[in-house]
Amino acid sequence: MIRKFLRHKMAIIGAIIIGLLVITAIFSPFIAPYPPEEQDLMNRFEPPNFKHPLGTDSYGRDIFSRLVYGTRISLYIGVVAVFVSAAIGITLGIIAGYFGGWIDSLIQGGVDITWAFPAVLAGLTLSALFGSSLTNVMIAVALVYWGRYSRITRGDVLSIREREFVKAAKAAGAGDPRIILKHILPNAIPPAIVVATLMFGDAIAVEATLSFLGMGAQPPTPSWGAMLSYGRDYIRIAPWLSIFPGAAIMIVILGFNLIGDGLRDAIDPKLKY
Amino acid sequence: MLHIAPGDPVVTVVGPTAPKQAYEAAREKLGLDKPIYYQYFKWLSRAAVGDFGRSVALRKSVNSVIAERLPITLQFTSLGILLMYLIGVPVGILSAVKRYSLVDYTLMGVVFIAVSMPSFWLGLILLLIFGVHLGWVPVSGYGTFGLTILPALALAARGAALSARVTRSSMLEVINQDYIRTARAKGLVERVVHYKHALRNALIPVVTLFGMRLGWAVAAGVSLEIVFNRPGVGRLLINSIFARDYSVVQATILVLSVSIMLGNLLADVIYTVVDPRIRYD
Amino acid sequence: MSNRRQFWVFGLVLILIFTLLGGTIGFADQEEPKRGGTLRVAVTHGLESLNPRVTGWMNEAYNALYEPLINRDWKNRYKPGLAKSWEFSKNGRQLTLYLREDVEFHDGTKFDAEVVEWYFEEFMGGVVQYIVDPIENVEATDEYTVVLQFKRPYINILYNLSNSYGGLVPSPTAVKKVGLDEYGVDVVVGTGPFKLKERVSNTKMVLERFEKYDWGPEWSENKGSAYLDKIVYEVIPETVTRTAELETGGVDAIVTGVPTIKLESFEQNPDIKVIRGPARQLSWVAFNMDKEESPIIAGDLRIRKAISFAIDREAIREGVYNGTGEINGTYLPPMIAAQDIPEEFRHYYDLEKARNLLEEAGWVDENGDGIREKDGVKLSLKTIMVKRSEDARIGVILKDLLKDVGIELKLEKMDEAALTSVQKTGQWDLCIEDYVWDNADILQWFFCSSMLPYPNWFALSDPKLDHMIEEVAMAQPNNEKRTEKFKEAHIYLLTELVPAAPTHTQVKLQAVQKYVRGWRYKLVNKSMLNVWSDK
């Protein structure tokens, strides 16, 4: 499986991108040449140069440093949103697949409703309800994307349930929780990882869109989406304010998509997410 | 429903300086003095018969406001969705036919980038290049084709890329199947026939993903309406959230959700038409 | 002989040519305005309604549709409007308005004393209630004369009836037909040179020429009907789109939201003309004066002064306004006479003074984290502002500036609706805000206890100030004395109360295409009557 993944050259590129991103997030203070909120009104709107590799913004803040710190926010959003939705989705998927019956129908109904519902719209609804915040972004992603996990997990559970070793365990008198934890969950995890990787990119895109609309992170938080939203007022005179955050968002989503594709081919080529 | 965020619709009506009596009177008139569940069910029962109430900020019936804005949104989103397939499917076919060639790799590279690009960012860049620097199309407004093409393109990019990918992989799957292999042995004419056959089968997953594309297009449309200054439903929604114009927020979210659901239903229907196997199942 | 005749003929031709040339040059100089054409105008916000009693946010469309009872000329002096003349009683408690007799509404109904009586008695209210509050009685004494009686001397009514918020008279017939609050959404009927043709809620508005109009005000060169066929107002909230539209010729003018950052490039652009108005938008950092809600700020004058003296106003002028506008150490924009107070009372940037005030008040950095403490409490302040605004940008710089004196700001950016409601709950310490007003009575509006809880969201309650403004300054029978008394109150506010730290006054900026002619900046009541398009 690992060899299959490594054969996938694009996936390796993706892994390198994300690896660098994680390192950047962890070592932000050492990588960033300036503190992210340090102002220098004498050097506003500096185009990229040796002192400021990606230029400065309207307060003379270093764009590169802000992007570096922004990796923390993007990853944080991605990690929380993906884990919460995965936890909800996998649990409900196992319950639906294992128990069947009306519980299954109920959960499947929930999946169908949320399946095509855009997370951005969910995020806007939450902002209208509770005001704008990053928490809303994460809740919105979790609310919409749990169905993705739930659907594949349920399918897996249905096929695993009929397999000999599960039947044997059942015959041996193992209880439901034990069967689920020991036999079903380990088999349901790998496909969920594929979905999670692809979902990561989506979560970051949702954050960027909501922050762009003014409903996510609020400046001066160096969230990429908020930076882009702020920078678009200056796109004519200082395009680097919006080009670089946009590019950063794109590269990260690209990285996760590449890994996700590689993982899908390695784990389950038939997986149609 | 929407009463936890700070901000007060009554203030929108009477202004922040209104005396207490005027404020209370307006509050009563708007029904905001009643408990929230009561307001919500009242709204729901009215919405069920197509009456969405009045917009506090625009001072008009919500129905008329939405009727004003919806065509503007439909215009560019429908063109965008059309472009998703008009661009995506041919690209996918080309890639599949020329599989593992330079053309295939280049196209798939572009596809990967397009999938990863936030649509509002692409919109901004398109606007700068074609609207401002080259001056080929007007920068904002709505109505003519020239005004619709840029937002439609920005909207279509990601969907087109995803469609291209799906078309390519499902074409490859079908091409590698036996009946195609035999067809290939029989000569060129049949080969074309069978490529057509492959395409037909390959399009099934493309159609089934229509529902998801639509949902995504609706969301992307909101941010593109902001970028391209289109007074459609998306901008209405954003403005209404800021203005605490709850009846409009509720109605627009409902309208958008219902249209996404209808789109999914439509996809299901088309699916059964396109794929004859479904009927035998 | 023939030579001589040729000479004469030649001379005559020369003279003819010169006269013709001179004629054309003279003609070009005078610029005979062209009739016709459409003007497309970009604005940042939509108007929720064109009803003067409903909305607090106005733009020039109001003055194209309506006319004020009292007008102002280019130099902002009071001039006849719908009232051709007026007369105050000696004690300032009675005003007689003599109305024009030749005015008609867009719907063909007549403008007369009955309309004005209805206007004051029934129409005025809502957001403009404050204008009619001091009025005791209104009476039409004949067909074109109205007498107003006041509860106290009310010299400032001239200001109120000539500014964009008051004095704009709609047609009673139209208002009664749709109702007081519904009026202004789809139905708008005034006496101005343009009438409403179409309004797409909050996004677009089309005005067309009112052909019958021939009662142009004294200050206007054009007294007849407007030159333009149509004016189209388009709401373009996005800065990039708005400016790009002007540069690519998509719109002919930007009347609100010319970004200061684009000023240089607009001024270098041979196709665009930038119009600078006077400095009139005052920004300040408001202090919460409620001792329960904000004990640190409300409890100690020295803290408030320290914050004000720690503000490097030049940094804000540069960093937020890109070097436009003027720094301001008072509570009024410089165009108001009562702003002109001696230097010693104004606030300025003095870090030493700020630090000393804080030390004196007992705030010292005990644990070396760069932020001052007192009795274990950190000097950390909740600062609210509207997001994506110039105020929000002031906030970012202010946070940096106050760090230098050991004060920490926690910035909270929100939309306008949320800001108003947080201001009312009182759960804030500092609030970055701005206002546009050109009369000293704004001090009463924000700071007198009669205005609690709103518009006096500062929660300032000081009997001495109330007396100085309401009993003394506002009751003066003439403008010179009124200014003197307002100056005294202004100085008292800046030295003894300090409910805000003023920062800046921003100039009004507009940008139009060069082919837009006759466009001049006017503080209020610009009616678009003289604007024409030479396209």
PDB file of C-alpha atoms in Angstrom, chain B residues 3 9 14 24 28 45 86-87 123 132 139 167 185 204 207 215 226 252 271 280:
ATOM      1  CA  HIS B   3     -31.913  36.357  17.174  1.00  0.00           C
ATOM      2  CA  PRO B   9     -33.890  44.943  13.514  1.00  0.00           C
ATOM      3  CA  VAL B  14     -37.083  53.397  13.637  1.00  0.00           C
ATOM      4  CA  GLU B  24     -41.868  49.614  21.370  1.00  0.00           C
ATOM      5  CA  GLU B  28     -44.874  45.098  18.407  1.00  0.00           C
ATOM      6  CA  SER B  45     -46.548  28.768   8.346  1.00  0.00           C
ATOM      7  CA  LEU B  86     -19.064  22.400 -22.003  1.00  0.00           C
ATOM      8  CA  ILE B  87     -15.439  22.785 -20.957  1.00  0.00           C
ATOM      9  CA  GLY B 123     -12.724  36.022 -10.182  1.00  0.00           C
ATOM     10  CA  VAL B 132      -9.124  46.452 -16.147  1.00  0.00           C
ATOM     11  CA  VAL B 139     -16.075  45.672 -14.926  1.00  0.00           C
ATOM     12  CA  THR B 167     -14.985  12.086 -17.295  1.00  0.00           C
ATOM     13  CA  ALA B 185      -9.863  -4.926 -33.079  1.00  0.00           C
ATOM     14  CA  ILE B 204     -23.177   8.716 -15.823  1.00  0.00           C
ATOM     15  CA  VAL B 207     -24.430  13.522 -14.204  1.00  0.00           C
ATOM     16  CA  GLY B 215     -24.555  23.289  -4.284  1.00  0.00           C
ATOM     17  CA  ILE B 226     -19.512  40.453  -4.259  1.00  0.00           C
ATOM     18  CA  THR B 252     -32.818  33.677   0.782  1.00  0.00           C
ATOM     19  CA  TYR B 271     -29.626   9.614 -13.936  1.00  0.00           C
ATOM     20  CA  TYR B 280     -33.770  -3.163 -13.885  1.00  0.00           C
TER      21      TYR B 280
END
